[in-house]
Short mmCIF file of C-alpha atoms in Angstrom, two decimals:
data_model
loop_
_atom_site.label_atom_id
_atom_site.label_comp_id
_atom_site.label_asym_id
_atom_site.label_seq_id
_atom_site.Cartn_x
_atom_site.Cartn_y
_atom_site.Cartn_z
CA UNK A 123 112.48 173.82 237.62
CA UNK A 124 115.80 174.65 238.64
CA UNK A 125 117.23 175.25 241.89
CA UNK A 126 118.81 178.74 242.61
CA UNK A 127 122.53 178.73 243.62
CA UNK A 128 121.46 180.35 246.95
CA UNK A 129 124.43 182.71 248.07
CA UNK A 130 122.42 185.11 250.83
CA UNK A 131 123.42 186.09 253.75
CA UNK A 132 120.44 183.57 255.14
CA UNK A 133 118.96 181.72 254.56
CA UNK A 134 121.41 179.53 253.73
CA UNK A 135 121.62 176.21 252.16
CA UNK A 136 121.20 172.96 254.29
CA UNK A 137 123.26 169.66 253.69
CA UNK A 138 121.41 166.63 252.52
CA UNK A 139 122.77 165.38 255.77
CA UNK A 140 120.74 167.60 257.73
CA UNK A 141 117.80 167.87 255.70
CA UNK A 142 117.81 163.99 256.18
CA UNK A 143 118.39 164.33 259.52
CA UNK A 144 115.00 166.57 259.70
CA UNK A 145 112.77 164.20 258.37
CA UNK A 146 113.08 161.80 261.23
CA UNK A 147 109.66 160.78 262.72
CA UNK A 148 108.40 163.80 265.14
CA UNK A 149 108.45 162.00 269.46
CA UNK A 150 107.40 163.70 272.39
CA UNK A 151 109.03 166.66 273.29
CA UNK A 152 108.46 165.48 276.73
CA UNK A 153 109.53 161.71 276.37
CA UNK A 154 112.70 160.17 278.02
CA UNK A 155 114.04 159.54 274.19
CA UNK A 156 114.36 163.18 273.18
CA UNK A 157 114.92 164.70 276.63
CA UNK A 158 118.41 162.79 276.24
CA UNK A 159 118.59 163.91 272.48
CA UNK A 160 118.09 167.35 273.73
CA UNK A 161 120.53 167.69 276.19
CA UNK A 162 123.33 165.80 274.07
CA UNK A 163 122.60 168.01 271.31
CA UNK A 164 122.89 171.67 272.74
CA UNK A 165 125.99 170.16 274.72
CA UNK A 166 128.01 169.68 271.42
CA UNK A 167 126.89 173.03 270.31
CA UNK A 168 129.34 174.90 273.43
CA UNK A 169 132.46 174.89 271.29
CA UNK A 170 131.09 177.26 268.47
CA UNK A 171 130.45 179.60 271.81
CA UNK A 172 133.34 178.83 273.53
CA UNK A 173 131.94 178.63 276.75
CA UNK A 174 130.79 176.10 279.84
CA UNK A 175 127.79 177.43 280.20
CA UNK A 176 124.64 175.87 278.74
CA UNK A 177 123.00 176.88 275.28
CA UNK A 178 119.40 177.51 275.62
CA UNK A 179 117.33 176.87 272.69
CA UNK A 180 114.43 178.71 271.81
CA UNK A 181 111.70 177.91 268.88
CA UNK A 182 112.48 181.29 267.48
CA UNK A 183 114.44 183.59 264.73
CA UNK A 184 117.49 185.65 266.07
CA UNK A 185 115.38 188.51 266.45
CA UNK A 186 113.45 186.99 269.62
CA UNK A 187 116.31 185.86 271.34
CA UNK A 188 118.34 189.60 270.73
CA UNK A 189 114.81 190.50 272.45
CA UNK A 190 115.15 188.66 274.78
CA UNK A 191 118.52 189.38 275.91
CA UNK A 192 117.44 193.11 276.10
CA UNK A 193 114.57 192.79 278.09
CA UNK A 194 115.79 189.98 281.02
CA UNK A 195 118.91 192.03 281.90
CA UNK A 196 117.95 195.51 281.46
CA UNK A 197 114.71 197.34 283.20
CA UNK A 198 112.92 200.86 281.83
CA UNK A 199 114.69 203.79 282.37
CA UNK A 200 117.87 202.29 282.72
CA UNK A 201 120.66 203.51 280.49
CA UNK A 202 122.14 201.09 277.77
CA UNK A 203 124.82 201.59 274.72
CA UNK A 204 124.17 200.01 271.71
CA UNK A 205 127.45 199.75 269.03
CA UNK A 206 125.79 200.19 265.82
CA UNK A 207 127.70 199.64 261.93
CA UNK A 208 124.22 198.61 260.01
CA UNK A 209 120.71 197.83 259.76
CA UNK A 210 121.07 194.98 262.42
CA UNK A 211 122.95 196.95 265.10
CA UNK A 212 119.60 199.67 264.53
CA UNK A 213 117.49 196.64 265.57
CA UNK A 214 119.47 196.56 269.28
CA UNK A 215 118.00 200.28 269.36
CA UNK A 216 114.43 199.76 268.39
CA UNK A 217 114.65 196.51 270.87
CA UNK A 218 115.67 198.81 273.49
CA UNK A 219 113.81 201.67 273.04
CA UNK A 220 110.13 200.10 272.72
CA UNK A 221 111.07 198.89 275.97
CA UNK A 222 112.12 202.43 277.45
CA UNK A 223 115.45 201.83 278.12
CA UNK A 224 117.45 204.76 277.60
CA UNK A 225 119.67 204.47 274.72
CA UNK A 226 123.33 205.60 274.33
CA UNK A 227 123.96 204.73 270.38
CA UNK A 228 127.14 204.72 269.13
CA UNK A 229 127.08 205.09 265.85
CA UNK A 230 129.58 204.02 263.04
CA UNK A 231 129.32 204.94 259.38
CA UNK A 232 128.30 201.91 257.36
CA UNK A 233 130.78 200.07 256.33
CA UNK A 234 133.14 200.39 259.29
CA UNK A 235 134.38 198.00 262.60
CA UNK A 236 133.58 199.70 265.60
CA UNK A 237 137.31 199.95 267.35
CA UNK A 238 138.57 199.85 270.72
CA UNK A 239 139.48 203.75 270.79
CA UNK A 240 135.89 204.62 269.87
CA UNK A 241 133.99 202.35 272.25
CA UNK A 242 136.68 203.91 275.21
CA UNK A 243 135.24 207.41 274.51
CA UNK A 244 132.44 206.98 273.93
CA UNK A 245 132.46 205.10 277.32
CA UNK A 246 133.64 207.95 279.48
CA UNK A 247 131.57 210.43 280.66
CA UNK A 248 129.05 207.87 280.58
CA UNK A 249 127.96 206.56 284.36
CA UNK A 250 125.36 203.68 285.41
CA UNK A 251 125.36 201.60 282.15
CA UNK A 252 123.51 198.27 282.53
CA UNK A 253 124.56 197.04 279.45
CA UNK A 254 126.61 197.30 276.10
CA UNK A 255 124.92 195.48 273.14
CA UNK A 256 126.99 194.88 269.88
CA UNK A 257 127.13 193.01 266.91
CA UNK A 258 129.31 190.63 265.91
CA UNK A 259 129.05 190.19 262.32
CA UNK A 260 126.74 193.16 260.42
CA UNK A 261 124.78 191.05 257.94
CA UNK A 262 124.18 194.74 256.15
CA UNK A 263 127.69 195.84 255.76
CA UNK A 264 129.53 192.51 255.74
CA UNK A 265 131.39 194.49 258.59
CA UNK A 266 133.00 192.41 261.45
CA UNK A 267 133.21 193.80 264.78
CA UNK A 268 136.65 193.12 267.24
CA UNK A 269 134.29 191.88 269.93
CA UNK A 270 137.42 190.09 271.42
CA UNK A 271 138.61 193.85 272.06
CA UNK A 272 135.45 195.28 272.21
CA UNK A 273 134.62 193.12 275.61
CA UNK A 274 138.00 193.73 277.01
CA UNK A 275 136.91 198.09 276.98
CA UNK A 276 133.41 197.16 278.50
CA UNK A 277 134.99 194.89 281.28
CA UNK A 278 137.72 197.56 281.68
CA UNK A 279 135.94 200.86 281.76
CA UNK A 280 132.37 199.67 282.84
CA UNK A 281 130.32 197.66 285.30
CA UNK A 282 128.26 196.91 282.20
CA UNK A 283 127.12 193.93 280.43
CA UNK A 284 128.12 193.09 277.57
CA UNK A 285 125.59 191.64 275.22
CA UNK A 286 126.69 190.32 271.69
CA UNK A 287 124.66 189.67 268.47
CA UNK A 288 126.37 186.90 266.51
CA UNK A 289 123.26 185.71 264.62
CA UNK A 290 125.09 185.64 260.88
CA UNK A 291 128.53 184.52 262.00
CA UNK A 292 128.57 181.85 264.95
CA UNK A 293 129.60 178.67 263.38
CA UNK A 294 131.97 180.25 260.77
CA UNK A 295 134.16 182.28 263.15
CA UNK A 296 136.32 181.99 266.53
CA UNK A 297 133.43 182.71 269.61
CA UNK A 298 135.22 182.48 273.02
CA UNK A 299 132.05 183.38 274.84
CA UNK A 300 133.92 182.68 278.07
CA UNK A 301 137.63 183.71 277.88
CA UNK A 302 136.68 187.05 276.11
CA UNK A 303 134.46 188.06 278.72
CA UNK A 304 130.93 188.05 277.11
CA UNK A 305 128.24 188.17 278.95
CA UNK A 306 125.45 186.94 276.75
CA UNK A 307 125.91 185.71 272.93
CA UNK A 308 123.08 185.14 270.79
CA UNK A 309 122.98 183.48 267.17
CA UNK A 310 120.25 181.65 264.98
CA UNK A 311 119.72 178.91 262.91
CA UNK A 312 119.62 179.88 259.61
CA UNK A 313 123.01 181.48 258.75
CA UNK A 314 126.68 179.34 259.67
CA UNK A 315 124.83 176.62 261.35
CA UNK A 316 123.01 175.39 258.16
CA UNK A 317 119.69 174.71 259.50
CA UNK A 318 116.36 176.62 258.48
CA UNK A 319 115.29 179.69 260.31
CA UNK A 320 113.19 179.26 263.26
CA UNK A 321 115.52 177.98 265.95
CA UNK A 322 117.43 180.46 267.90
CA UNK A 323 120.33 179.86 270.37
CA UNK A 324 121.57 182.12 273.48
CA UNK A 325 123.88 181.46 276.22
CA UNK A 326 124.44 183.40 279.20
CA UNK A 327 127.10 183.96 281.85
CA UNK A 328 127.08 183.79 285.91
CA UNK A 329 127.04 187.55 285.80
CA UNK A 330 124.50 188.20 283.47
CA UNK A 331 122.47 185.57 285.46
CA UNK A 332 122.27 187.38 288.79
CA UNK A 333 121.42 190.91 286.99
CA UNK A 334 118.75 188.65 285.28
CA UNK A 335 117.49 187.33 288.66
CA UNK A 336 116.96 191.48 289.70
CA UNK A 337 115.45 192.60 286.65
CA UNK A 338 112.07 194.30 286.30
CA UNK A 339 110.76 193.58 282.35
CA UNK A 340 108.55 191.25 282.30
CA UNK A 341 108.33 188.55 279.88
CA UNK A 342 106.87 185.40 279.09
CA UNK A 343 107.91 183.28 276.37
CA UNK A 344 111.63 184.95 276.10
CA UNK A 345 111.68 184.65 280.15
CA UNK A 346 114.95 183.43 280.39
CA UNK A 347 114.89 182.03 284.09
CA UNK A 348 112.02 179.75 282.69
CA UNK A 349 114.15 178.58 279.53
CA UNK A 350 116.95 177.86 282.42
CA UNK A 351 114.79 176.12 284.80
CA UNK A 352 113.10 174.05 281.58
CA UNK A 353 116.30 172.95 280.61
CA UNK A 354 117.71 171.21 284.06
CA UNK A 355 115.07 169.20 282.66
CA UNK A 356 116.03 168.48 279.29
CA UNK A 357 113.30 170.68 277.77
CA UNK A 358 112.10 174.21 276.78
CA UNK A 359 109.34 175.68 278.54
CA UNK A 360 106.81 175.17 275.51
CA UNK A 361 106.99 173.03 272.35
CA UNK A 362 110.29 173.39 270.96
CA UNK A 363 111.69 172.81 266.98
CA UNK A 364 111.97 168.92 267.11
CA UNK A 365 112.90 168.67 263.52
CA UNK A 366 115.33 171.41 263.60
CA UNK A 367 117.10 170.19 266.75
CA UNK A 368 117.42 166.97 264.73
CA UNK A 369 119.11 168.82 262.37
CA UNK A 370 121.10 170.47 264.99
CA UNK A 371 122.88 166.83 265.97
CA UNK A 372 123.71 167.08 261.89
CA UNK A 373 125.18 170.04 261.64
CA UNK A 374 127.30 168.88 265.01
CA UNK A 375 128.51 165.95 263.01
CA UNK A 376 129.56 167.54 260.25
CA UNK A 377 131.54 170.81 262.20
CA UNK A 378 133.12 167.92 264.68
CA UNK A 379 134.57 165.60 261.55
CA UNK A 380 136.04 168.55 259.97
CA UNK A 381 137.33 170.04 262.80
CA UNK A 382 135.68 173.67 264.36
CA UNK A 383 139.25 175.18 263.51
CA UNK A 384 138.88 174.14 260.09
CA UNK A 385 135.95 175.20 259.45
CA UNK A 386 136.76 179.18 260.76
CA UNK A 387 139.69 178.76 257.94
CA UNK A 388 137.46 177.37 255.46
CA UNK A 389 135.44 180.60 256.41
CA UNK A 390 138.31 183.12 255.83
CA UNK A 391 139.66 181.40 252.71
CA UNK A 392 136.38 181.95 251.20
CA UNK A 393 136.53 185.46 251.86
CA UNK A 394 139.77 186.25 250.62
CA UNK A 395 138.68 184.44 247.05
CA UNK A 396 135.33 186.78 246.69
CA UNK A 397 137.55 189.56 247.81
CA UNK A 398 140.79 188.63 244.95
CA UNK A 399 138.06 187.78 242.24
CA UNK A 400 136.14 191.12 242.39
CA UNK A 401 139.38 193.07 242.97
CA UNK A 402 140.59 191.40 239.70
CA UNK A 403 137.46 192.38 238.13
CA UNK A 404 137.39 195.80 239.10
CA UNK A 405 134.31 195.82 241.55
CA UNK A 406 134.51 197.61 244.41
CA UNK A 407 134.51 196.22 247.89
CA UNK A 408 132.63 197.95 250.84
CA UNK A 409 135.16 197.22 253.72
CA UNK A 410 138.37 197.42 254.22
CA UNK A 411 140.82 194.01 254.81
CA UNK A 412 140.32 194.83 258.27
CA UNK A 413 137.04 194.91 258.84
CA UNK A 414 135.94 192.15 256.47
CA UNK A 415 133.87 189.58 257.14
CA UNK A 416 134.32 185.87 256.87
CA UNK A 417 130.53 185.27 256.07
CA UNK A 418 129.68 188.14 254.20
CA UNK A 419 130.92 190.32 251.36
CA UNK A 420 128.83 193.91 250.19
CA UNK A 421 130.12 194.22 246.86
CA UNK A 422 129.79 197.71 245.04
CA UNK A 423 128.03 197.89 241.49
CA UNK A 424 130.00 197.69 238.82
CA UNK A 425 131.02 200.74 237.16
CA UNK A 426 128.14 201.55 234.38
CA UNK A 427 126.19 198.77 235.52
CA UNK A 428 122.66 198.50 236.73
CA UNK A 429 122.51 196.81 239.92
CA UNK A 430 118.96 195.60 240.13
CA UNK A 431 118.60 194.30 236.91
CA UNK A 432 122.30 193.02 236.99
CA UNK A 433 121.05 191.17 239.95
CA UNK A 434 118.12 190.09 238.93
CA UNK A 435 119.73 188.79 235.41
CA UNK A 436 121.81 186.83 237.61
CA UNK A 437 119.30 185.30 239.01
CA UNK A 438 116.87 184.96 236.31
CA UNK A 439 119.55 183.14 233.53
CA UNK A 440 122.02 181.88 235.95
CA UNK A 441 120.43 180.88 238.99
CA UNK A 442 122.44 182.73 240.87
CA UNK A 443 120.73 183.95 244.14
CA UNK A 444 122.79 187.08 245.86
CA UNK A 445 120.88 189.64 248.38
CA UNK A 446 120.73 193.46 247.71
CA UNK A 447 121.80 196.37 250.07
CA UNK A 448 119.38 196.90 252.61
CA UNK A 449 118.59 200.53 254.45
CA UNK A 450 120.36 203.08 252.72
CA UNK A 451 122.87 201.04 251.16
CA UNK A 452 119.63 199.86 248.82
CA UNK A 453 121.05 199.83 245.16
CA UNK A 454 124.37 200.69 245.93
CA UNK A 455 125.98 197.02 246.90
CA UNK A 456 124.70 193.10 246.73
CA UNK A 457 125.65 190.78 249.27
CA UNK A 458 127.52 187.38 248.78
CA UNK A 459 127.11 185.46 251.32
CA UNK A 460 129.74 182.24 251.92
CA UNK A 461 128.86 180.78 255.27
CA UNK A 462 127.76 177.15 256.50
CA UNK A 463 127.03 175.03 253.33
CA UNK A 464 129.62 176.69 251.43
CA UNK A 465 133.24 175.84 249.87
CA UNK A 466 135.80 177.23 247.65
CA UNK A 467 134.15 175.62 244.68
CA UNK A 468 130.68 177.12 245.39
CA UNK A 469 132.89 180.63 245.12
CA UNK A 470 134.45 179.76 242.09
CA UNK A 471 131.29 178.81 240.69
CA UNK A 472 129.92 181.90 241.59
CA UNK A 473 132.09 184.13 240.64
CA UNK A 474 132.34 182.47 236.69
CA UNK A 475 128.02 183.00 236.74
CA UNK A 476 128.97 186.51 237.49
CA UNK A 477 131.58 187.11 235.06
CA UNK A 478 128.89 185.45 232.41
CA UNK A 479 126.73 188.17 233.76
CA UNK A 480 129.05 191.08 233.39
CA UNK A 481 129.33 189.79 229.91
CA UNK A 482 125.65 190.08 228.99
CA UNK A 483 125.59 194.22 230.67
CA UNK A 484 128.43 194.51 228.16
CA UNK A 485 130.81 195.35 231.47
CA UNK A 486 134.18 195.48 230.39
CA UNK A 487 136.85 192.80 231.75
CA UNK A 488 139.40 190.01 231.19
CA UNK A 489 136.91 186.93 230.73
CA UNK A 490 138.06 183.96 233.45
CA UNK A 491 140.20 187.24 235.61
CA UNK A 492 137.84 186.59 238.55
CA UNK A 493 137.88 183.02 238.86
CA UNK A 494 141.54 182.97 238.40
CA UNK A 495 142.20 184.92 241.05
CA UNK A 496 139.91 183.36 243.56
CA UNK A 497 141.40 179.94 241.89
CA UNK A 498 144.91 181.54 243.03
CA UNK A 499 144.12 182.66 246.42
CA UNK A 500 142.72 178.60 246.86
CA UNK A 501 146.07 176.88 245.50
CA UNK A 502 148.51 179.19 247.58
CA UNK A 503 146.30 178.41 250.30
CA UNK A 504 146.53 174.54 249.66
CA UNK A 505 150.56 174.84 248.50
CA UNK A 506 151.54 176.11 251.81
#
């Protein structure tokens, strides 16, 4: 059997390195051996966050730690905004409003960044926000959000929180937790950091920490004073992901010898190839240059071409592995995704299985015009 040339927007693949890594022997969560494992291990992780504070780890996808970010800082009945470009900014809305928090949504048409000027009016007749929720990267769009701005309006024209989804981007692109004025910043395991799913990561700030303190929702296993008073310890409240965290110190070694910078370029140059080589292929893009993500492109079908079986063809011949639209961009776009595991040759790879594709559907086109001009946008990179 072969192996599919997985290019979703996560799972994503693992290095042999970590997957090695995993298959250590299983200790004691509780021994002296991987207590100092533990706390090493989440300490190297602080530069994809940019911040000082620690990086709790819970056994977990991304969706229980966005939970739990909701439901430690905000009680019911208070008011909350949620920024929302896709299907994953919807699931800050559900969060909130199964817990009765009243819900502000600001609402962007798919596709589209959320910008400065829109969060500021939205802001303003607003009063007694706890908290702003946003995401980072919109795994459904392949939108990126200008939290760096973003967080400047919330500090600016609110007392608010502001609480940031970065579950499919943190690892591939710049997170300054702490300088940008985030107040809690959530990813998982699955997506940039090259690990499996079921490990989930959130770090919180001194002022999200004393509204946490006050709040009123209870919870149990996403308690977040109980993750922070576990950790002081070297531990997590309950049993945590042993083999994953083992593959956590992995992925460490391999962001730390090619340097975190490098690896947010490696991030964008990938991006502008998928972009060049379906631009030279006349496929249509989703986003704009502006709101593009490094991780993620949503791709349009091509003209007089049927997505699902195109997709599936792709997958079935080639081995290629891409993810369809979700929500109600559902047979209108696929998804590439090019974070973690991922390098200019898996794109050029890629992008030839998907001009072989176009070939079978008949699709009209200048055979090798895609890979050239991802191949181009790699040398001018690598000339200057």
């Amino acid at each position: 059997m072969y192996q599919n040339i997985l290019r979703h927007p996560g799972p994503t693949p693992i290095p042999q390195k970590v997957q090695q890594a995993m298959n250590n022997n299983i200790v004691s969560h509780r021994s002296e051996e991987f207590v100092q494992f533990f706390r090493e291990t989440s300490n190297r992780v602080k530069p994809l966050f940019g911040t000082k504070q620690d990086i709790l780890l819970i056994p977990s996808g991304g969706t229980a730690a966005l939970e739990a970010a909701a439901i430690n800082t905000v009680s019911p009945g208070e008011e909350v905004v949620v920024i929302t470009i896709g299907a994953f900014g919807d699931y800050f809305v559900s969060i909130c409003e199964k817990y009765g928090f009243k819900v502000h949504k600001l609402e962007k048409e798919w596709g589209q960044a959320c910008t400065e000027d829109d969060l500021i009016q939205f802001l303003k007749p607003l009063k007694n926000i706890k908290a702003v929720f946003a995401t980072y990267n919109e795994t459904s769009t392949g939108v990126i959000n200008p939290i760096e701005k973003l967080a400047n309006v919330v500090r600016t024209h609110s007392d608010a929180l502001f609480i940031v989804d970065g579950v499919s981007c943190i690892g591939g692109v710049p997170g300054e937790m702490d300088s940008w004025g985030i107040d809690i910043l959530v990813t998982g395991s699955q997506k940039a950091m090259m690990l499996p799913p079921g490990l989930s990561f959130i770090s919180v700030s001194e002022k999200a920490w004393k509204v946490i303190e006050n709040n009123q929702t209870p919870a149990y296993y996403l308690n977040l004073l109980t993750y922070l008073e576990w950790f002081a310890k070297g531990m997590t409240p309950n049993t945590p992901a042993i083999s994953i965290i083992y593959g956590l110190s992995a992925v460490c070694d391999l962001i730390e010898a090619e340097g975190f910078q490098q690896t947010i370029e490696r991030h964008q140059l990938m991006k502008n190839m998928v972009r060049e080589g379906m631009r030279a292929l006349r496929i249509g893009l989703l986003t704009s240059e502006e709101d593009a993500s490094p991780t993620i492109t949503a791709i349009r079908a091509p003209e007089g071409v049927d997505l699902g079986k195109y997709i599936g063809h792709l997958k079935q011949k080639y081995y290629l592995d891409f993810a369809g639209g979700l929500g109600k961009l559902q047979g209108e776009i696929f998804r590439f995704g090019h974070m973690g595991y991922c390098f200019p040759s898996d794109i050029l790879e890629a992008i030839s299985l998907m001009e072989a594709g176009l070939q079978d559907f008949g699709y009209s086109f200048e055979a090798g015009a895609g890979v050239k001009a991802a191949q181009d946008v790699f040398l001018t990179k690598h000339r200057n």
